[in-house]
XYZ file of C-alpha atoms in Angstrom:
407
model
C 85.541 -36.588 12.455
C 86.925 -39.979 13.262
C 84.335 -41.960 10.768
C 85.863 -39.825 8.117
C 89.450 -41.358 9.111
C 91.464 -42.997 6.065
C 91.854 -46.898 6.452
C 94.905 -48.473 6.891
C 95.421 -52.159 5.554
C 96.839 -54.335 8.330
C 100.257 -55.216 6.455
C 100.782 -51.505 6.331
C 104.286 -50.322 7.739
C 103.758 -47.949 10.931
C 105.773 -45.275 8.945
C 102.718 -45.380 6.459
C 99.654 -45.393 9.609
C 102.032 -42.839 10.847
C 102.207 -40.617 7.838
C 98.066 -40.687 7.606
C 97.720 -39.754 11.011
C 99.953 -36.857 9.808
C 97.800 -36.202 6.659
C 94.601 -35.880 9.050
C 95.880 -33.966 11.885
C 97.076 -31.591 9.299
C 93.440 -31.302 7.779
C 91.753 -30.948 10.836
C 94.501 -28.005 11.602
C 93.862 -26.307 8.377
C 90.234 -26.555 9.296
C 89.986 -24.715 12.399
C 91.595 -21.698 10.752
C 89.551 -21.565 8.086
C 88.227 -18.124 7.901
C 84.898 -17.512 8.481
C 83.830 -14.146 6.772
C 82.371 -15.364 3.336
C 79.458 -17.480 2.303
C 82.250 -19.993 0.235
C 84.001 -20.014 3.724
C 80.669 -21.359 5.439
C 79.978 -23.941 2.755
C 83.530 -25.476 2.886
C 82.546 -26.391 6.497
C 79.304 -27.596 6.229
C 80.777 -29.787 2.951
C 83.047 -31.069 5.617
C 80.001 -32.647 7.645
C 77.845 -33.363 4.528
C 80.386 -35.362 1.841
C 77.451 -36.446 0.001
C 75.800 -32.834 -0.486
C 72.421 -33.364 0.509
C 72.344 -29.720 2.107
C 71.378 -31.063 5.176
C 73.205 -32.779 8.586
C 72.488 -33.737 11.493
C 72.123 -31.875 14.697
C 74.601 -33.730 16.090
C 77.070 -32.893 13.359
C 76.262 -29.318 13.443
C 77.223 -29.077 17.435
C 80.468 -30.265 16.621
C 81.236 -27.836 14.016
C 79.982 -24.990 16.240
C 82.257 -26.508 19.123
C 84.942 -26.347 17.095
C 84.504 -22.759 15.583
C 82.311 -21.506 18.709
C 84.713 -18.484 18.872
C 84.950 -17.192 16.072
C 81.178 -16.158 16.326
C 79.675 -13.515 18.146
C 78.483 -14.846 21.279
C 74.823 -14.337 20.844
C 74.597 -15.586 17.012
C 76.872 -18.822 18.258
C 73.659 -18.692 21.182
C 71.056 -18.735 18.565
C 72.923 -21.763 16.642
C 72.856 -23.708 19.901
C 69.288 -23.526 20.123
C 68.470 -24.174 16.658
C 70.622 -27.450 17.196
C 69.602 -28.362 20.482
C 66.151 -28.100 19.315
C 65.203 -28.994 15.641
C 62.874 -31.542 15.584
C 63.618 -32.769 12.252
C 66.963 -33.889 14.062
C 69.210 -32.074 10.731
C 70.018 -28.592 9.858
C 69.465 -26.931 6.483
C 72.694 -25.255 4.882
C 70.635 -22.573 3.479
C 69.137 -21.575 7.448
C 72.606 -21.900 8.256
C 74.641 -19.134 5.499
C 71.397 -17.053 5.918
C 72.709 -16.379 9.935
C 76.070 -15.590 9.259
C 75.281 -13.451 6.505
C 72.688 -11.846 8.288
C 69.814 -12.800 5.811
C 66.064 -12.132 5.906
C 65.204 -16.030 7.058
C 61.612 -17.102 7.553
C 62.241 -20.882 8.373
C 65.145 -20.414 10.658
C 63.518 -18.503 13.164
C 60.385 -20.491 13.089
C 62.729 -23.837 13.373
C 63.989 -21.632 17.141
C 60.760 -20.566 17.846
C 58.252 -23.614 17.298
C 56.636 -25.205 20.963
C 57.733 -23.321 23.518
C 61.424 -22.743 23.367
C 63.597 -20.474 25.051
C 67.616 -19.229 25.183
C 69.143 -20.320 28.661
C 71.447 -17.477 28.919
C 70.791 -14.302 30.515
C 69.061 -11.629 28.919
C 70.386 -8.875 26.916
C 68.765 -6.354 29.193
C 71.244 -8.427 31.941
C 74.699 -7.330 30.262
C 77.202 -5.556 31.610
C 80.087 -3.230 31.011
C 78.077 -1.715 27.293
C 79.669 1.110 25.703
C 77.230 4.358 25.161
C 76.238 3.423 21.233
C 75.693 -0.473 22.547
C 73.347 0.897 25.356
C 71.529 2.856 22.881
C 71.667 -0.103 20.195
C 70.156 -2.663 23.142
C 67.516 0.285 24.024
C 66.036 0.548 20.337
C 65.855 -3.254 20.559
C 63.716 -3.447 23.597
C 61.561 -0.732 22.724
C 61.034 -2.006 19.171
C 61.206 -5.555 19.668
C 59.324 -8.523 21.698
C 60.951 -11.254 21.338
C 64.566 -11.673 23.219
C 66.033 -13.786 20.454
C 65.132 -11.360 18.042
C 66.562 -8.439 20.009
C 70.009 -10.354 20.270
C 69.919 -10.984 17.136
C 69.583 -7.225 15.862
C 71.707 -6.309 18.694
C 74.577 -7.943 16.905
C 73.971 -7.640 13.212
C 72.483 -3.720 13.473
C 76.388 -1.645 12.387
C 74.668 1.929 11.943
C 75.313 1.556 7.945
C 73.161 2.642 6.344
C 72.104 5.222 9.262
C 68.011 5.658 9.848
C 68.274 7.922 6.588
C 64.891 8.618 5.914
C 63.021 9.756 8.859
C 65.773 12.445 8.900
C 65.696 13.782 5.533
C 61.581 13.795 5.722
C 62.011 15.717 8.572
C 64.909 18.180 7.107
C 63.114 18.813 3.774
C 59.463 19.223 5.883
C 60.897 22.048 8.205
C 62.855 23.751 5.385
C 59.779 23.695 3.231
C 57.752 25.293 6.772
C 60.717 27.957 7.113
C 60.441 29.569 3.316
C 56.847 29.572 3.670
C 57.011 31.084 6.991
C 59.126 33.627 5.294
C 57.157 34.337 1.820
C 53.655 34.335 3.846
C 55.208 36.235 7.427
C 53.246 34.451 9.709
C 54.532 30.705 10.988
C 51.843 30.379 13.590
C 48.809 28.867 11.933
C 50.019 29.790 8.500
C 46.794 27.848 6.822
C 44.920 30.772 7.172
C 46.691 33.266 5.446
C 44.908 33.828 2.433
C 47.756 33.223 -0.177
C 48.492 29.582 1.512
C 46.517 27.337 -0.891
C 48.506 28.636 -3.757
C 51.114 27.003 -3.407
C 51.850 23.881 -5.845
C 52.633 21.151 -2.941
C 48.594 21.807 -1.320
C 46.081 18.996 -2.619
C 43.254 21.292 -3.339
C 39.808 18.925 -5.026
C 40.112 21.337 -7.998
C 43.614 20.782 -8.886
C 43.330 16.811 -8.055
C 44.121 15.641 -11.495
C 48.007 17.016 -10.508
C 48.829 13.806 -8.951
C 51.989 14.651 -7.169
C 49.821 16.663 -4.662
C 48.471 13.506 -2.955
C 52.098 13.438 -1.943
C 53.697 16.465 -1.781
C 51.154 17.753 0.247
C 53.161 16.597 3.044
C 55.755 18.739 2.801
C 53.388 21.819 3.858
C 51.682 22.243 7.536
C 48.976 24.689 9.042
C 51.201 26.196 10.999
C 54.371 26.080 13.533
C 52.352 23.924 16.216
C 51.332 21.367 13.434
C 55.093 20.880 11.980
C 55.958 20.606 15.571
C 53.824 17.636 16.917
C 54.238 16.270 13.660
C 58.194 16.030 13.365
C 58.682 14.940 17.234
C 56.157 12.060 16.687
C 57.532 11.119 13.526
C 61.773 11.196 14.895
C 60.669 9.481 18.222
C 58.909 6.560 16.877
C 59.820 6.715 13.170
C 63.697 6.602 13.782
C 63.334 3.449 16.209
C 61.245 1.918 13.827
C 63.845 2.438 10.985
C 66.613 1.592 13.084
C 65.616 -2.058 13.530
C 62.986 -2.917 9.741
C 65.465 -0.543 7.719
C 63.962 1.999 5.507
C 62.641 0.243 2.481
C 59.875 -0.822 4.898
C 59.255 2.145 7.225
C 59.384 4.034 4.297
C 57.126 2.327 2.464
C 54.017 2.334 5.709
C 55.397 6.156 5.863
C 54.200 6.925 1.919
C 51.263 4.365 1.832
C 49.701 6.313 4.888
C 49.867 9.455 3.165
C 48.862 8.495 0.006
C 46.247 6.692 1.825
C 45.140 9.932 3.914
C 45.042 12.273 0.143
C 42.875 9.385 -1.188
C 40.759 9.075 1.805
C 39.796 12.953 2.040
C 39.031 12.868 -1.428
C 36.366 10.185 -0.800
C 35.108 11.095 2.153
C 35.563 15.039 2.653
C 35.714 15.978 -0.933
C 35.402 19.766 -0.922
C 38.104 20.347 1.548
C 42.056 20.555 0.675
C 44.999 18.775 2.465
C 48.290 19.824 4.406
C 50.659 18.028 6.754
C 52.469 14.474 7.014
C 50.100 13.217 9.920
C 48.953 10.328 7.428
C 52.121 8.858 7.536
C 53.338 9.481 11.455
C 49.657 8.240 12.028
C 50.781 5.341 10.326
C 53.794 4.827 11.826
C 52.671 5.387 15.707
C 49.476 3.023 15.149
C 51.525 0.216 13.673
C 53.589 0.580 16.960
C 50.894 1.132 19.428
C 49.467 -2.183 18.065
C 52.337 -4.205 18.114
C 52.950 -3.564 21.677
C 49.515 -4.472 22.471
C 49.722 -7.303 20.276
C 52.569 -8.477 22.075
C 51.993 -6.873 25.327
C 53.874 -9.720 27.815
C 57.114 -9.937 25.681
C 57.823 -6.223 25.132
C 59.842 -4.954 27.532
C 60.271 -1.255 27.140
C 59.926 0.350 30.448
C 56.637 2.257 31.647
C 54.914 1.298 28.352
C 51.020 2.008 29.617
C 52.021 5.511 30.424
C 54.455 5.808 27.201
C 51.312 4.146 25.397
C 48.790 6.447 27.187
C 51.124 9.768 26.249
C 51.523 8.739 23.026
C 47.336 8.612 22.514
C 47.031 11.818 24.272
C 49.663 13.604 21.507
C 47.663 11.734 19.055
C 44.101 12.741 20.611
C 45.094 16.211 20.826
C 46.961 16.400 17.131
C 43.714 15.229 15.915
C 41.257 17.251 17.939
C 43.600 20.214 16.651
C 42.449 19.119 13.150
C 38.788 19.050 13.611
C 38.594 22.341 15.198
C 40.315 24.107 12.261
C 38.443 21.713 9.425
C 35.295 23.710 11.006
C 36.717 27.183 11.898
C 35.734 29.764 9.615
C 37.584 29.488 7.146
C 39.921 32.441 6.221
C 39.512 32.202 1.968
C 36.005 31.509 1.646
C 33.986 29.112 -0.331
C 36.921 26.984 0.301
C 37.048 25.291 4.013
C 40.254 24.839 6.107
C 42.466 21.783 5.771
C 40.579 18.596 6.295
C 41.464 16.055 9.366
C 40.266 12.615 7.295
C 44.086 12.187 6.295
C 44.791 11.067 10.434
C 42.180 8.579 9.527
C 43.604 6.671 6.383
C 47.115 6.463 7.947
C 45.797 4.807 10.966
C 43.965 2.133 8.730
C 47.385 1.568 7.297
C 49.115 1.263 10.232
C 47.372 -1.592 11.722
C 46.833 -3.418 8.559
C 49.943 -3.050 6.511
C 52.224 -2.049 9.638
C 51.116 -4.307 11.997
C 52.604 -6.765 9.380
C 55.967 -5.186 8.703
C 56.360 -4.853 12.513
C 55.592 -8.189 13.875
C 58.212 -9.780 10.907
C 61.647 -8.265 11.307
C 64.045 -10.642 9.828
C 61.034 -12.383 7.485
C 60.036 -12.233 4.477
C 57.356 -10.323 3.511
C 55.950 -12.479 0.691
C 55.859 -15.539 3.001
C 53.410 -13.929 4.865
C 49.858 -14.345 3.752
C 48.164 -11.583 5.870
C 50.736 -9.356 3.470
C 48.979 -9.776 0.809
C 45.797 -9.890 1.901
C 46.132 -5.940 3.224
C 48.313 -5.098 0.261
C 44.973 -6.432 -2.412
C 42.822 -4.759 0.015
C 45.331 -1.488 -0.257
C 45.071 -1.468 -4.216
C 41.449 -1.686 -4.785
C 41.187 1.090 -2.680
C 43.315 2.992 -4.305
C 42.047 1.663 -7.397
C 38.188 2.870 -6.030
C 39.586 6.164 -5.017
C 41.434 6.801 -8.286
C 37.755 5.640 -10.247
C 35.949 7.793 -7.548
C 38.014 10.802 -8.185
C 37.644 10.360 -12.273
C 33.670 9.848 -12.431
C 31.809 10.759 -8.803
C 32.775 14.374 -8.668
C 30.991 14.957 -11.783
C 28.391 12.000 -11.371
C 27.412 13.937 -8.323
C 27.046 17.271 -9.643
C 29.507 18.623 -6.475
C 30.000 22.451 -6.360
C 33.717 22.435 -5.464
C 35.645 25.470 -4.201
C 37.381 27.813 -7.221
C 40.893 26.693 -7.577
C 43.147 28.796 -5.761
């Protein structure tokens, strides 16, 4: 700060040179208690390094401000700062990179600015740390089994505060099994309660006769074959789907969640068009395939531990949930023309997972609409919708397809 000091004429009195050293100490006082919780807080600093507000200074600049206010940071977000000035090749900072850290802000640029070449944090790991209470052990193990990157996994590992909680992968789940239970009740079976001969009655089944009811290419989800569908369903959907939620919030889980079951309705009533749907697999498929390819995607830098068996248990569950659903799609079916639940559902939620997922997963802290591959699966999402919703209006009949009777 010394090219900012006032100048002093050389007839000045001392008391005078003495009185604006007084003036600046006291500044530079005031300054290193500013407070640093709000975004006006953040830009009187940065004004102090940038007088003529060109929203930019230089690297050098910015290390002295962060030496100066170094602890009042968290000591992995001061980390992150480090690197961005120690290596941004432009040789300035932007202000706008710098309010969107400290108020935690979806940033596409920033991270990019850490991340271009080859760049790395010196410090030790977060896997390294010590001394962790039991919610920051759990916090740092949802980061490494979610993320690949370490400077994104310090990063969430300071900013995530449980608020809001992983909301929706628990109420899903509470309103699925409630909706099982009272249908185990009314029908008095709960093992393989899809082929008791009153199940297809109820509203929440997509049945191809009732498919102009459009609220059962969703609700449909909210009903399951039986006890050991709900129950391969729910685990798969808490033990990957919370995780997930934890770290991309649930805007964005929620959203591959619905699109894969909207996706699975839409793709049985394409491609298995006389057969009715049951069960939330479209969406956990979803969910679990976006994962699966992630980790392969970005094999070396995730470092959950004994992910090839994890990764091989998980395909097993899958295999076997989906084997489950072929056998019963061809059983005899127990209410005649009309065949069991149909298994092409699993199918359309693992196209969404590694299209639209893959996307969501491999850009926590981004923004979506930078991204073009984004919007390439999200055109390629509506016109099939768009196709299935035309297909549904004019093949059935254009086809002359002898449909079950409506239940």
């Amino acid at each position: 700060m010394g090219d900012r000091r006032p100048e002093t004429h050389a007839s000045s009195s001392p008391a005078v040179a003495a009185s604006s050293e007084a003036e600046e100490i006291e500044v530079l006082e005031s300054e290193d208690v500013l407070p640093m919780a709000t975004e006006d807080h953040w830009k009187a600093l940065f004004d102090q390094f940038d007088p003529e507000s060109t929203g930019y200074i230089s690297t050098e600049k910015f290390r002295n401000l962060l030496q100066r206010h170094g602890s009042e940071l968290d000591p992995h977000k001061l980390e992150v700062l480090l690197a961005l000035a120690d290596n941004n090749s432009d040789g300035k900072i932007c202000y706008q990179d710098f309010v969107n850290l400290m108020s935690n802000k979806r940033s596409n640029s920033f991270r990019q600015a850490i991340l271009q070449g080859n760049r790395r944090l010196c410090s030790k790991a977060l896997l390294e740390e010590s001394g962790l209470s039991l919610s920051q052990r759990l916090i740092r193990h949802v980061a490494y089994e979610t993320l690949p990157r370490e400077i994104d996994r310090k990063w969430y590992y300071d900013s995530y505060t449980c608020c809001p909680p992983p909301w929706f992968m628990i109420a899903i789940t509470i309103v699925e099994v409630a909706f099982f239970l009272y249908n185990g009740v009314v029908l008095d079976r709960f093992v393989l309660q899809v082929t008791h001969p009153l199940y297809l009655k109820n509203s929440l089944v997509y049945h191809p006769q009732l498919r102009a009811q459009a609220w059962r290419y969703l609700t449909y989800i909210f009903m399951h074959a039986g006890i050991e569908h709900l129950g391969l369903n729910i685990a798969l959907q808490l033990l990957v789907g919370v995780p997930l939620e934890m770290v991309h919030g649930a805007a964005r889980i929620g959203f591959v969640y619905i699109a894969g079951v909207v996706a699975g309705s839409l793709a049985v009533s394409v491609a298995d068009m006389t057969a009715p749907v049951v069960g939330s697999s479209g969406g956990v498929y979803a969910l679990i395939s976006a994962h699966l390819a992630n980790i392969v995607m970005n094999w070396s830098g995730m470092k959950c531990q004994f992910k090839l068996l994890r990764m091989a248990l998980a395909l097993i569950c899958m295999s076997f949930e989906f084997g489950r659903a072929v056998w019963l799609r061809f059983h005899p079916s127990a209410y005649p023309p009309c065949p069991h639940p149909s298994f092409v559902a699993h199918l359309g939620g693992v196209l969404v997972g590694i299209t639209l997922g893959v996307v969501i997963l491999r850009n926590y802290e981004q923004r979506l609409q930078d991204q073009s591959l984004w919007w390439i699966f999200i055109f390629i999402y509506v016109v099939f919708v768009l196709f299935a919703v035309f297909w549904n209006v004019f093949a059935y009949n254009l086809l002359d397809l002898k449909l079950p009777p409506p239940p």
